[in-house]
PDB file of C-alpha atoms and ligand atoms in Angstrom:
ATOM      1  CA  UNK A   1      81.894  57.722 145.579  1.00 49.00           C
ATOM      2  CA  UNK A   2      85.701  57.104 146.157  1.00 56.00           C
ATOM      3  CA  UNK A   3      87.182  60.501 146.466  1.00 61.00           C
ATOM      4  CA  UNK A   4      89.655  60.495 142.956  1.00 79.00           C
ATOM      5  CA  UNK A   5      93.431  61.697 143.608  1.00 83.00           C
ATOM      6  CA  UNK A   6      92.889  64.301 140.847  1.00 87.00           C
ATOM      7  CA  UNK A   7      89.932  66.104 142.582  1.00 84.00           C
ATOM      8  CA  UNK A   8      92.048  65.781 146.002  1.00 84.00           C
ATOM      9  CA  UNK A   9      94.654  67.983 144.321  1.00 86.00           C
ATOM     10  CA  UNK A  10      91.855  70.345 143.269  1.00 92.00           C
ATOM     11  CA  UNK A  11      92.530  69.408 139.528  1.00 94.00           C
ATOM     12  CA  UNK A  12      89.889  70.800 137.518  1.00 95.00           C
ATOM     13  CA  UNK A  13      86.761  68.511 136.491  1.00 97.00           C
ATOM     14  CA  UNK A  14      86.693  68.329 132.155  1.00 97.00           C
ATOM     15  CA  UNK A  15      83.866  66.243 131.793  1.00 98.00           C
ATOM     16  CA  UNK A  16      81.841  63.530 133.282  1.00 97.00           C
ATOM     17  CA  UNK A  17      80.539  60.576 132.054  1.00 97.00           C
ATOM     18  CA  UNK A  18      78.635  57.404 132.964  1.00 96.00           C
ATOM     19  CA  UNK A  19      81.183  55.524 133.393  1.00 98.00           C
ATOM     20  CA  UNK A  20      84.246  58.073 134.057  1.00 98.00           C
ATOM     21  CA  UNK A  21      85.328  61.369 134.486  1.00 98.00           C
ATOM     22  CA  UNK A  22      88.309  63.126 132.791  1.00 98.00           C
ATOM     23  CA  UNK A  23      90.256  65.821 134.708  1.00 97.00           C
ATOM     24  CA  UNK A  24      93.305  67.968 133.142  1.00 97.00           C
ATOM     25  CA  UNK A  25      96.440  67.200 133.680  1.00 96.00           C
ATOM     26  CA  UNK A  26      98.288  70.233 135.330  1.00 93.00           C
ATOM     27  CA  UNK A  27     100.812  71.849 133.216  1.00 91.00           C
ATOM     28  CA  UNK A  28      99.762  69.948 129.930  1.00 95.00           C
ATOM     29  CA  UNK A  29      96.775  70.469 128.385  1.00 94.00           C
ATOM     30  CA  UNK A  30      98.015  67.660 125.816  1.00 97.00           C
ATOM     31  CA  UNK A  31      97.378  65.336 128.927  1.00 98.00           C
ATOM     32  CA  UNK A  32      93.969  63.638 130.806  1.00 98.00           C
ATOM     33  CA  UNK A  33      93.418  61.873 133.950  1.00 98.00           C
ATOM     34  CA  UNK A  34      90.640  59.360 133.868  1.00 98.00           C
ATOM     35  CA  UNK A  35      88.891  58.405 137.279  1.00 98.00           C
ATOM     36  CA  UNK A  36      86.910  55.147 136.489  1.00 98.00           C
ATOM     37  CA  UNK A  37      83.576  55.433 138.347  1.00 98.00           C
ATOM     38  CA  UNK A  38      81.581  52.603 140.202  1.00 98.00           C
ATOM     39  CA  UNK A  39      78.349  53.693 138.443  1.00 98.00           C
ATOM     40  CA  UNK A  40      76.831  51.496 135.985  1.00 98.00           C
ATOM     41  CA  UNK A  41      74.322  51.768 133.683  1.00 97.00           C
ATOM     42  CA  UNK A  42      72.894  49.956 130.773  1.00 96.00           C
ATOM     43  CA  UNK A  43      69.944  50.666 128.046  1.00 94.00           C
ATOM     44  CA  UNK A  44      71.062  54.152 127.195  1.00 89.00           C
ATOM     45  CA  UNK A  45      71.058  55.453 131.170  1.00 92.00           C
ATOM     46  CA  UNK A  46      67.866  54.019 131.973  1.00 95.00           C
ATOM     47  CA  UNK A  47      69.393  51.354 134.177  1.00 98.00           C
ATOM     48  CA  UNK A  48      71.401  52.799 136.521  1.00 97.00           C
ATOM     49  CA  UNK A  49      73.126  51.433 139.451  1.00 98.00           C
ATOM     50  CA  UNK A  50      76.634  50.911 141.684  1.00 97.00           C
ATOM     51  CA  UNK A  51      79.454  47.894 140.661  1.00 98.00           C
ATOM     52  CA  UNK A  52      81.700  47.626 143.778  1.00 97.00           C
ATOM     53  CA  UNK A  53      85.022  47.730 143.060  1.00 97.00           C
ATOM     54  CA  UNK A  54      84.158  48.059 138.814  1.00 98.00           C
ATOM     55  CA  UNK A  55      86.425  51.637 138.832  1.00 98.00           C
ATOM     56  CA  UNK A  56      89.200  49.810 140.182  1.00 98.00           C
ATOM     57  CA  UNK A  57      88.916  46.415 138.039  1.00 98.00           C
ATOM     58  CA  UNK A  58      88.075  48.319 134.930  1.00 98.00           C
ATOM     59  CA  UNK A  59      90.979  50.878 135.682  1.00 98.00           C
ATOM     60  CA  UNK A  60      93.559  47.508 135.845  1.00 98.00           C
ATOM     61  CA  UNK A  61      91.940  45.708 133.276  1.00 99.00           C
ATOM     62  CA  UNK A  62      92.204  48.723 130.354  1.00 99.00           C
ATOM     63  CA  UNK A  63      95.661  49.458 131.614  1.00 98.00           C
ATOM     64  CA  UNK A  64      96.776  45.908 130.990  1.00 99.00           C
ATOM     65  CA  UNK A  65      94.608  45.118 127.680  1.00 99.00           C
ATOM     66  CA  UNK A  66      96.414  48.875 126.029  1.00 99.00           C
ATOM     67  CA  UNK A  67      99.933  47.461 127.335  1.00 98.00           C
ATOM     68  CA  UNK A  68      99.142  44.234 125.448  1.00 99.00           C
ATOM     69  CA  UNK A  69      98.143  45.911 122.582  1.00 99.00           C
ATOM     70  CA  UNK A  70     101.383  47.904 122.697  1.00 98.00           C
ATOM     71  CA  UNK A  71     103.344  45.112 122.816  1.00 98.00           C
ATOM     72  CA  UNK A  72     101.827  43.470 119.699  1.00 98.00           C
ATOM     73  CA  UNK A  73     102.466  47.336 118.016  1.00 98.00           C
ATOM     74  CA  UNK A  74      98.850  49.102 118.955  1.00 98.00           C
ATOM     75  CA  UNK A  75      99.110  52.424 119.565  1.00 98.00           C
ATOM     76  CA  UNK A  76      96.652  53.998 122.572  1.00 99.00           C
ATOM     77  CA  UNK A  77      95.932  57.280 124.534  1.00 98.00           C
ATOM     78  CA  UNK A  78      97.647  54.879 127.710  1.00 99.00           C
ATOM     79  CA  UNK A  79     100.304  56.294 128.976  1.00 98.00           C
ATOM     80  CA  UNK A  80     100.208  55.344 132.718  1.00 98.00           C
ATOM     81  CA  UNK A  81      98.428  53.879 135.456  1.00 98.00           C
ATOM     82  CA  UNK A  82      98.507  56.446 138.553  1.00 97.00           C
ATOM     83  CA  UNK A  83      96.529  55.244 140.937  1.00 96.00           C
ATOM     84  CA  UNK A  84      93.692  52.267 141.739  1.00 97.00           C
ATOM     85  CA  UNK A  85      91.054  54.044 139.878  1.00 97.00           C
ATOM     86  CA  UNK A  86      93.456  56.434 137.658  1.00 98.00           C
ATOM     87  CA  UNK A  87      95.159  56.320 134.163  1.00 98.00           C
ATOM     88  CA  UNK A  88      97.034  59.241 132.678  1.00 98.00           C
ATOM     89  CA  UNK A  89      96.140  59.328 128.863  1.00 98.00           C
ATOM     90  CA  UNK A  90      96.959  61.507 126.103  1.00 98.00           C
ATOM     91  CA  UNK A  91      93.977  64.448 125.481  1.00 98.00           C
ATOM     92  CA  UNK A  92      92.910  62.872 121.768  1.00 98.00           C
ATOM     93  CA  UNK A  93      90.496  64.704 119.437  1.00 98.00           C
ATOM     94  CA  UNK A  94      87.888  62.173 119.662  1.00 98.00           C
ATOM     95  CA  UNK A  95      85.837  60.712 116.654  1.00 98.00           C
ATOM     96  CA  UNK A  96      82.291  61.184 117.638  1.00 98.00           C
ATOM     97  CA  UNK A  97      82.284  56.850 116.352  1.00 98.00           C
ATOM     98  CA  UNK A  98      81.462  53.891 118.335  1.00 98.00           C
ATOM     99  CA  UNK A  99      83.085  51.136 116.929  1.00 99.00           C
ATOM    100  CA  UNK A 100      81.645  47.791 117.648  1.00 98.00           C
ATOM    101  CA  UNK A 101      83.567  44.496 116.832  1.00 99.00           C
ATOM    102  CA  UNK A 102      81.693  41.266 116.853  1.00 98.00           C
ATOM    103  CA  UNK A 103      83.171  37.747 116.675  1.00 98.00           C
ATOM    104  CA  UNK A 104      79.858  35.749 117.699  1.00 98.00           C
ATOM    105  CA  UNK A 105      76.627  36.325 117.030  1.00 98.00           C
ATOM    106  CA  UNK A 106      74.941  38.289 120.437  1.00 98.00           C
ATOM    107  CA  UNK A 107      71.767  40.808 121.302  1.00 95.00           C
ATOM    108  CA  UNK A 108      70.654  42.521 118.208  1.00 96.00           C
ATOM    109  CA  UNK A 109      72.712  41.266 115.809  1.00 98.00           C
ATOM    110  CA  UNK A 110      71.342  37.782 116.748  1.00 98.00           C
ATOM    111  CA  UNK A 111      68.025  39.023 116.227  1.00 97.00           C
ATOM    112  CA  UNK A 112      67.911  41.276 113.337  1.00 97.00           C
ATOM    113  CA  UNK A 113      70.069  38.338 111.114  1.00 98.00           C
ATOM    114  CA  UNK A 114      67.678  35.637 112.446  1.00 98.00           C
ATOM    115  CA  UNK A 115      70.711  33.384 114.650  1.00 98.00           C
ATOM    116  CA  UNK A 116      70.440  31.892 117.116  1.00 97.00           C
ATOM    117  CA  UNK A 117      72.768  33.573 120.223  1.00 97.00           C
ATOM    118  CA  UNK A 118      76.145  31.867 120.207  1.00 98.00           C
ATOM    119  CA  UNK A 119      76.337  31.404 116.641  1.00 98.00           C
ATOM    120  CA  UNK A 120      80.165  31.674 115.673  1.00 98.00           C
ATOM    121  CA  UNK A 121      80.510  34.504 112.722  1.00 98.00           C
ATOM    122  CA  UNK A 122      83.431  33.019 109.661  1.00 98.00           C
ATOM    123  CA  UNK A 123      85.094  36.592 109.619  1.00 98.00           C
ATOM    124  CA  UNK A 124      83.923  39.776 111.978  1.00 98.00           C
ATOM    125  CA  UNK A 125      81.402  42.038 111.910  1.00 98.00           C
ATOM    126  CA  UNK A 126      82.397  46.180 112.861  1.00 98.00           C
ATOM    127  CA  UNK A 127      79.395  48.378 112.875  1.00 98.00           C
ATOM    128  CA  UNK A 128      79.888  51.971 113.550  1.00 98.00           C
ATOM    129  CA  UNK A 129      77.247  53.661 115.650  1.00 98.00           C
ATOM    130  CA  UNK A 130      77.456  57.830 115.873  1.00 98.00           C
ATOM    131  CA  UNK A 131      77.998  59.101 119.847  1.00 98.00           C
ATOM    132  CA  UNK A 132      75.145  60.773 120.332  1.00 97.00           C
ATOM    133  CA  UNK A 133      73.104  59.685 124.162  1.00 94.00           C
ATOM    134  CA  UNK A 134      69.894  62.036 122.941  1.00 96.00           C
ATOM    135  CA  UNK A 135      69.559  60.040 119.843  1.00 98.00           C
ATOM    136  CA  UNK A 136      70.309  56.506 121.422  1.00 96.00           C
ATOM    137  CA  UNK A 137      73.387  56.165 119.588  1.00 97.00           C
ATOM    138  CA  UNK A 138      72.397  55.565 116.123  1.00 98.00           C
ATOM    139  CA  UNK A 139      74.243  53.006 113.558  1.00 98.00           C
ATOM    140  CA  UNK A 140      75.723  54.807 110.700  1.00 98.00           C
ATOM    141  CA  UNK A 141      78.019  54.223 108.039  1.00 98.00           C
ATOM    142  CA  UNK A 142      81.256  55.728 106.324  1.00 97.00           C
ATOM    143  CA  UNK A 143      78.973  58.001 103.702  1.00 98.00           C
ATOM    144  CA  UNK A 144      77.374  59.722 106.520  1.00 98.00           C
ATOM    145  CA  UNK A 145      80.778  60.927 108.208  1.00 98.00           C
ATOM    146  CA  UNK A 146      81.200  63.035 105.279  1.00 98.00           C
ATOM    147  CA  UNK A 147      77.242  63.747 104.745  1.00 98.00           C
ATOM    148  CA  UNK A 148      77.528  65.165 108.690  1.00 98.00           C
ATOM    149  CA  UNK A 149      80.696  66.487 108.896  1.00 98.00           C
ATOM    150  CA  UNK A 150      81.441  63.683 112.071  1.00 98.00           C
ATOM    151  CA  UNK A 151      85.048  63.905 110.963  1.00 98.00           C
ATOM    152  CA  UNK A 152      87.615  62.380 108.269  1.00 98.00           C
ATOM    153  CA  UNK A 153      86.422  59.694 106.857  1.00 98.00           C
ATOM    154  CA  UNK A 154      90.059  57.948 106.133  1.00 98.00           C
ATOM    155  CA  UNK A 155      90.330  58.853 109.804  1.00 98.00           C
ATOM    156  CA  UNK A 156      87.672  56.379 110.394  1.00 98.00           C
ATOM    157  CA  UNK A 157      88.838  53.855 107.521  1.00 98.00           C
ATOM    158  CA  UNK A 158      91.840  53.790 109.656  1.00 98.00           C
ATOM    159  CA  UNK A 159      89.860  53.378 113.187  1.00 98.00           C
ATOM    160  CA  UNK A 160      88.170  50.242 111.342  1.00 98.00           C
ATOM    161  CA  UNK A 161      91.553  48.707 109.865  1.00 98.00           C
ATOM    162  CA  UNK A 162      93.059  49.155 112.887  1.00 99.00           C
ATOM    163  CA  UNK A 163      89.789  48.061 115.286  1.00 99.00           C
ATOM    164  CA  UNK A 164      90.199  44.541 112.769  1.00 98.00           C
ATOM    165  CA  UNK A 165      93.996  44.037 114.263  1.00 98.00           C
ATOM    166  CA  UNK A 166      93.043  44.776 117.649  1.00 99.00           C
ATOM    167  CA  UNK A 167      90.362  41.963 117.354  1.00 99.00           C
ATOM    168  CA  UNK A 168      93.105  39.399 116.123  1.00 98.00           C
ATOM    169  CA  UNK A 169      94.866  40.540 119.210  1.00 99.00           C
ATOM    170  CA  UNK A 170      92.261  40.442 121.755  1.00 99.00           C
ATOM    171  CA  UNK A 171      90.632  37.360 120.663  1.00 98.00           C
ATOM    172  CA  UNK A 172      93.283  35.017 121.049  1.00 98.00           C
ATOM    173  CA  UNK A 173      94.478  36.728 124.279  1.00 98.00           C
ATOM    174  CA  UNK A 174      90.899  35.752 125.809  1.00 99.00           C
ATOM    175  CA  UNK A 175      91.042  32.633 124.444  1.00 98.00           C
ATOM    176  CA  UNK A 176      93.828  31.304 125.715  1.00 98.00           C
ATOM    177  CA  UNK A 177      92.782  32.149 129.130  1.00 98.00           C
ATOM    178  CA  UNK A 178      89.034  30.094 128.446  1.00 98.00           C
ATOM    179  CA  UNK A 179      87.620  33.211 127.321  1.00 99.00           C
ATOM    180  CA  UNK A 180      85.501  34.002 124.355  1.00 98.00           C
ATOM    181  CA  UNK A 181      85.583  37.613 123.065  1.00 99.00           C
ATOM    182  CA  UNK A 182      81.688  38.046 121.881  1.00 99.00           C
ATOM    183  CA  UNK A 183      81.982  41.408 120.786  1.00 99.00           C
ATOM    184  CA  UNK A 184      83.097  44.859 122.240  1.00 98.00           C
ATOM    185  CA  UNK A 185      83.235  48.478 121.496  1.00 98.00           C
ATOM    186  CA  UNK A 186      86.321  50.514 121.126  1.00 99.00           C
ATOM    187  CA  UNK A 187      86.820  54.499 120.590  1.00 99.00           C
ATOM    188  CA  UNK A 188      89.436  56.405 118.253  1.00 99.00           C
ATOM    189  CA  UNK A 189      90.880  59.762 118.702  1.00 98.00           C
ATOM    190  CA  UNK A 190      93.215  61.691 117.103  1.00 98.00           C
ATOM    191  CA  UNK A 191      96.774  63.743 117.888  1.00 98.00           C
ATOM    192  CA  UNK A 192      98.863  65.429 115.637  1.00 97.00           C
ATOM    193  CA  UNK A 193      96.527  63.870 112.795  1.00 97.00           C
ATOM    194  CA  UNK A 194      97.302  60.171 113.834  1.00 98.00           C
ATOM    195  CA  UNK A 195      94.718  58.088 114.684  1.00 98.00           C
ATOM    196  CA  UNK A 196      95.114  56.368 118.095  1.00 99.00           C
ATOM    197  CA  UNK A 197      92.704  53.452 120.480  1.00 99.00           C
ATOM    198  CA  UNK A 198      91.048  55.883 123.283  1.00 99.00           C
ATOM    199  CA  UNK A 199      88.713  55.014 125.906  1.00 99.00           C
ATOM    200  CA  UNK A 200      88.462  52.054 127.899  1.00 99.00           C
ATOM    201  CA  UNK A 201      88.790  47.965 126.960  1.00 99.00           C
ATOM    202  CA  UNK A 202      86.799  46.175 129.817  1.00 99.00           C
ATOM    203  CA  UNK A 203      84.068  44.240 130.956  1.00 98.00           C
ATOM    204  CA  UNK A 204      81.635  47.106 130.270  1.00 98.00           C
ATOM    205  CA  UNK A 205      82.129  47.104 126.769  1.00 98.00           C
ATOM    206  CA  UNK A 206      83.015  43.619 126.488  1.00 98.00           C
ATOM    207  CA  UNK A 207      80.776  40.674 126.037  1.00 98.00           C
ATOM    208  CA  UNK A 208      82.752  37.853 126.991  1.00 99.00           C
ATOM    209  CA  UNK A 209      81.423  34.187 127.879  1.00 98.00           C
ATOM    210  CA  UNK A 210      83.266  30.927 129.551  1.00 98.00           C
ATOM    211  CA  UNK A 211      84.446  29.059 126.588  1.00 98.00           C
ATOM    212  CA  UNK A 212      82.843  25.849 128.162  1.00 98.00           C
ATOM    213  CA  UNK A 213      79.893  27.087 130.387  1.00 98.00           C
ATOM    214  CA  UNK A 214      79.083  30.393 128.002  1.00 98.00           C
ATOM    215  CA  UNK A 215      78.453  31.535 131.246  1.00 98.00           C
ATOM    216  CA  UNK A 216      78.378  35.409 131.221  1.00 98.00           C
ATOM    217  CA  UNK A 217      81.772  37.259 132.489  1.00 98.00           C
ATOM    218  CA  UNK A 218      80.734  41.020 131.716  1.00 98.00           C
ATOM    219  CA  UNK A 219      78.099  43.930 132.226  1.00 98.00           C
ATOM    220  CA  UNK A 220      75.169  41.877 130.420  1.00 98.00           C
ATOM    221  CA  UNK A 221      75.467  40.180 134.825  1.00 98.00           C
ATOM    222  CA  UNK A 222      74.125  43.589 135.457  1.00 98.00           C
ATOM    223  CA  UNK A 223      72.144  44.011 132.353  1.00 97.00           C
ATOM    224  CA  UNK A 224      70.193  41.181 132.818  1.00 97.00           C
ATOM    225  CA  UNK A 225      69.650  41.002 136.873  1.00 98.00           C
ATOM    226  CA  UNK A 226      72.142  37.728 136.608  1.00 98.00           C
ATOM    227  CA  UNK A 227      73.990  38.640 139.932  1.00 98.00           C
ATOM    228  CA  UNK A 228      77.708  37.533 140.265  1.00 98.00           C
ATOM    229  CA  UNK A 229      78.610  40.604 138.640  1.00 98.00           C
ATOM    230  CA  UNK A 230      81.932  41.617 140.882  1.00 98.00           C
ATOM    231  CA  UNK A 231      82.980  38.285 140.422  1.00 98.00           C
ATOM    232  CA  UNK A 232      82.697  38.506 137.235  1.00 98.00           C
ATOM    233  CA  UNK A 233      85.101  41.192 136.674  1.00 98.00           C
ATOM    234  CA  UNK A 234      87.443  40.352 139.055  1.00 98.00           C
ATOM    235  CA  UNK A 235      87.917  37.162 136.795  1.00 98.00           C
ATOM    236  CA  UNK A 236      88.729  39.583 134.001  1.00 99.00           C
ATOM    237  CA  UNK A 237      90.888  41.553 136.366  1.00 98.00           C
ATOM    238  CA  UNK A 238      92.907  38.184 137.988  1.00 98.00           C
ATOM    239  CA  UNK A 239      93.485  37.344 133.412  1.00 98.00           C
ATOM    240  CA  UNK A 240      94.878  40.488 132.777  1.00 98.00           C
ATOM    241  CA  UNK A 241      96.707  41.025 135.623  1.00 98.00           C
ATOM    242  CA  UNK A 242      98.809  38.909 134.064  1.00 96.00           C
ATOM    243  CA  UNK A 243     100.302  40.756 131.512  1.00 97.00           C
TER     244      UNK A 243
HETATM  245  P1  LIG B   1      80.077  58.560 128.186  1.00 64.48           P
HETATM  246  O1  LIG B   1      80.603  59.861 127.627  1.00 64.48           O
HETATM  247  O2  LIG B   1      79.567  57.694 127.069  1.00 64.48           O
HETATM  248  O3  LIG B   1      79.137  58.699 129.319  1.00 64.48           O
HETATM  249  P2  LIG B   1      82.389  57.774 129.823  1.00 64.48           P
HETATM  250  O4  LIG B   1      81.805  57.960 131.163  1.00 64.48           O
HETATM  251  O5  LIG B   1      83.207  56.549 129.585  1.00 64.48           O
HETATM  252  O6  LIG B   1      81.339  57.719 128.649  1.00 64.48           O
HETATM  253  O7  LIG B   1      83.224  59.084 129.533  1.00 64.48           O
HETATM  254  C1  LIG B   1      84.469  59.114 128.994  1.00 64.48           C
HETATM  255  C2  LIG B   1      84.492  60.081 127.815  1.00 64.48           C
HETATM  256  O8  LIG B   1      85.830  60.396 127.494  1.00 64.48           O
HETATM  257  C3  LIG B   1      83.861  59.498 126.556  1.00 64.48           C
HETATM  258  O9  LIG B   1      82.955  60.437 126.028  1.00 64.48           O
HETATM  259  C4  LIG B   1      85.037  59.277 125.605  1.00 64.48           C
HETATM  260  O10 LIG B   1      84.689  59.478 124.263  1.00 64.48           O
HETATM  261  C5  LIG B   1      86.032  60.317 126.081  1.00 64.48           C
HETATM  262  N1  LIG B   1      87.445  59.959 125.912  1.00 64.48           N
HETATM  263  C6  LIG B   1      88.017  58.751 126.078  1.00 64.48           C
HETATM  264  N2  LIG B   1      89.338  58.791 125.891  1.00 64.48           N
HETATM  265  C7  LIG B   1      89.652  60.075 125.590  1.00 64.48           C
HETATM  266  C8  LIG B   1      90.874  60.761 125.265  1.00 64.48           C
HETATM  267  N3  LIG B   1      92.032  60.112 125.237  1.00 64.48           N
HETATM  268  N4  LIG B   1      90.797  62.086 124.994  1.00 64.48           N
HETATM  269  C9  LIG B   1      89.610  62.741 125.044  1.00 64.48           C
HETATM  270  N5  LIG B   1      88.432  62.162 125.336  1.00 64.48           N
HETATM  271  C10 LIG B   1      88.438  60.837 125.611  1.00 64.48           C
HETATM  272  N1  LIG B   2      78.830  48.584 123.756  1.00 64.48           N
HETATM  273  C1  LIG B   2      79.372  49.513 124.642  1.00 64.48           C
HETATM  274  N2  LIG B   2      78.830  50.760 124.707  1.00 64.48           N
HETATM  275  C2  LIG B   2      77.777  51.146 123.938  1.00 64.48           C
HETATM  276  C3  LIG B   2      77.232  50.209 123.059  1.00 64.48           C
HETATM  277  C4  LIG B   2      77.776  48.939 122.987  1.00 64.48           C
HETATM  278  O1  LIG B   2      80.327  49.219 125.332  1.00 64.48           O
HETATM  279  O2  LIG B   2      77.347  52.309 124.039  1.00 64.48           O
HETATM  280  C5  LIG B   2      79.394  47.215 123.676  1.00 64.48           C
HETATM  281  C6  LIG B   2      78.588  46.212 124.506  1.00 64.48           C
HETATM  282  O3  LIG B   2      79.156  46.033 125.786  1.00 64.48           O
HETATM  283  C7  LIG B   2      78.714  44.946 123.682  1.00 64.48           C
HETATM  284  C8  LIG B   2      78.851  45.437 122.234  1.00 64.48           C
HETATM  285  O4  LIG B   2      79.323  46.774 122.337  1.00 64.48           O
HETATM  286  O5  LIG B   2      79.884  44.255 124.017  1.00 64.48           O
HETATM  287  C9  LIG B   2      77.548  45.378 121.455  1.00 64.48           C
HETATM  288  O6  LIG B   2      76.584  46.088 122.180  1.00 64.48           O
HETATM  289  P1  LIG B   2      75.148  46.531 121.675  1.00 64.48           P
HETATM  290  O7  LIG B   2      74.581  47.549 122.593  1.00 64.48           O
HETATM  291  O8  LIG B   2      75.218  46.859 120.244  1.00 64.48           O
HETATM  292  O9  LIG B   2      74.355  45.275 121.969  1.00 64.48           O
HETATM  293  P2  LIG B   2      73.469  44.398 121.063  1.00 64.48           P
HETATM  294  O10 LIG B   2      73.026  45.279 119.963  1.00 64.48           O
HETATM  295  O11 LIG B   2      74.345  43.292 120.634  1.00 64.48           O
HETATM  296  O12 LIG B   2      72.393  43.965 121.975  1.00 64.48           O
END
């Protein structure tokens, strides 16, 4: 693996991931570097394997996507990019939520509505799924954030309202560059009680097809054993570099 800037410096490691690693931010504990890894993996961990280049697309691609959600008035954790594979971020008090948005109908929501893949939905879908890699990241609803204790539950009415703009946002921003925005995940934190986008926005958590072809242009490449996956994401990369 690429040797990140922030463990050059000796910056202390805060967590690891699958996909990235967070390191603090010297002097500001209110601040996060984010080293986006090559690794991949897919069906809760049990496909693992290396994306050349992915840390640096995905890196480029979230940094643009939160700048064009800032300029249509969507707040993030973005606050810089500082290197290829490096963002600086705000440190956010995460909701233990995965937010999924869906504009077509893809995977298991194809299945368990009985659709056919590709299938165009009138108005989105958003499914919340609780954070949680032992139990496979179950879907869950608004009662059970208060049942749980997973966190504030207008915190997460929020996430959703806002997750519904970003969508609008997104959408038409792949579109007009022959892209069509399947369905994705986001992530919500909080700081100082308001409730901001965290994470990432890129072709990991992204289905998007060629608005002609339908071809695949994300992580199902590497899901599914469909090769073409850098190119893939350096197609996303060459859109948003745009911005
Ligand atoms: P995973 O934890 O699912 O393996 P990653 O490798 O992407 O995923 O790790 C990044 C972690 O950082 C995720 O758990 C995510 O919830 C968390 N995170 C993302 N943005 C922030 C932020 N601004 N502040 C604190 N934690 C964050
Ligand atoms: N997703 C993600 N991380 C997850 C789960 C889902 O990024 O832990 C994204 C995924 O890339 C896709 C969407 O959310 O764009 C829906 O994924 P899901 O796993 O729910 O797939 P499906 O159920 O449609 O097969």
């Amino acid at each position: 693996m690429k040797k990140s800037v922030a463990e050059e410096r000796g910056l202390k490691k805060i967590y690891e991931g699958k996909a990235k690693i967070l390191y603090e931010y010297p002097g500001d504990e209110g601040k996060l570097i984010t080293y986006f890894k090559d690794d991949a993996t897919a069906f809760n961990g049990q496909k693992r394997g290396i994306i050349m280049n992915k840390g640096e697309y995905n890196n480029a691609i979230s940094a643009s996507l939160f700048k064009l959600l800032k300029n249509n008035g969507i707040e993030s954790h973005f606050i810089d990019k500082l290197s290829d594979r490096e963002m600086l971020t705000n440190h956010l008090k995460m909701l233990p939520v995965e937010f999924v948005v869906r504009n077509t109908a893809a995977g298991s929501l194809a299945k368990k509505m009985g659709v056919e893949e590709g299938v165009k939905l009138p108005y989105p879908v958003v499914e919340l799924y609780f954070k949680s890699d032992e139990l496979g990241d179950p879907m869950i609803n608004e009662t059970y954030i208060r049942a749980f204790d997973l966190g504030e539950v207008k915190d997460v009415e929020e996430a959703k309202n806002i997750a519904l703009k970003i969508n609008e946002i997104l959408r038409d921003f792949f579109d007009k560059n022959g892209l069509l925005l399947v369905d994705y995940k986001l992530e919500f934190g909080t700081l100082s009680g308001k409730v901001l986008l965290a994470d990432e926005i890129t072709p990991d958590t992204m289905r998007l097809w060629d608005k002609v072809t339908l071809e695949k242009v994300d992580k199902d490449r590497f899901r599914r054993d469909l090769g073409g996956i850098e190119e893939a994401y350096k197609r996303v990369y060459d859109i948003t570099s745009k911005i």
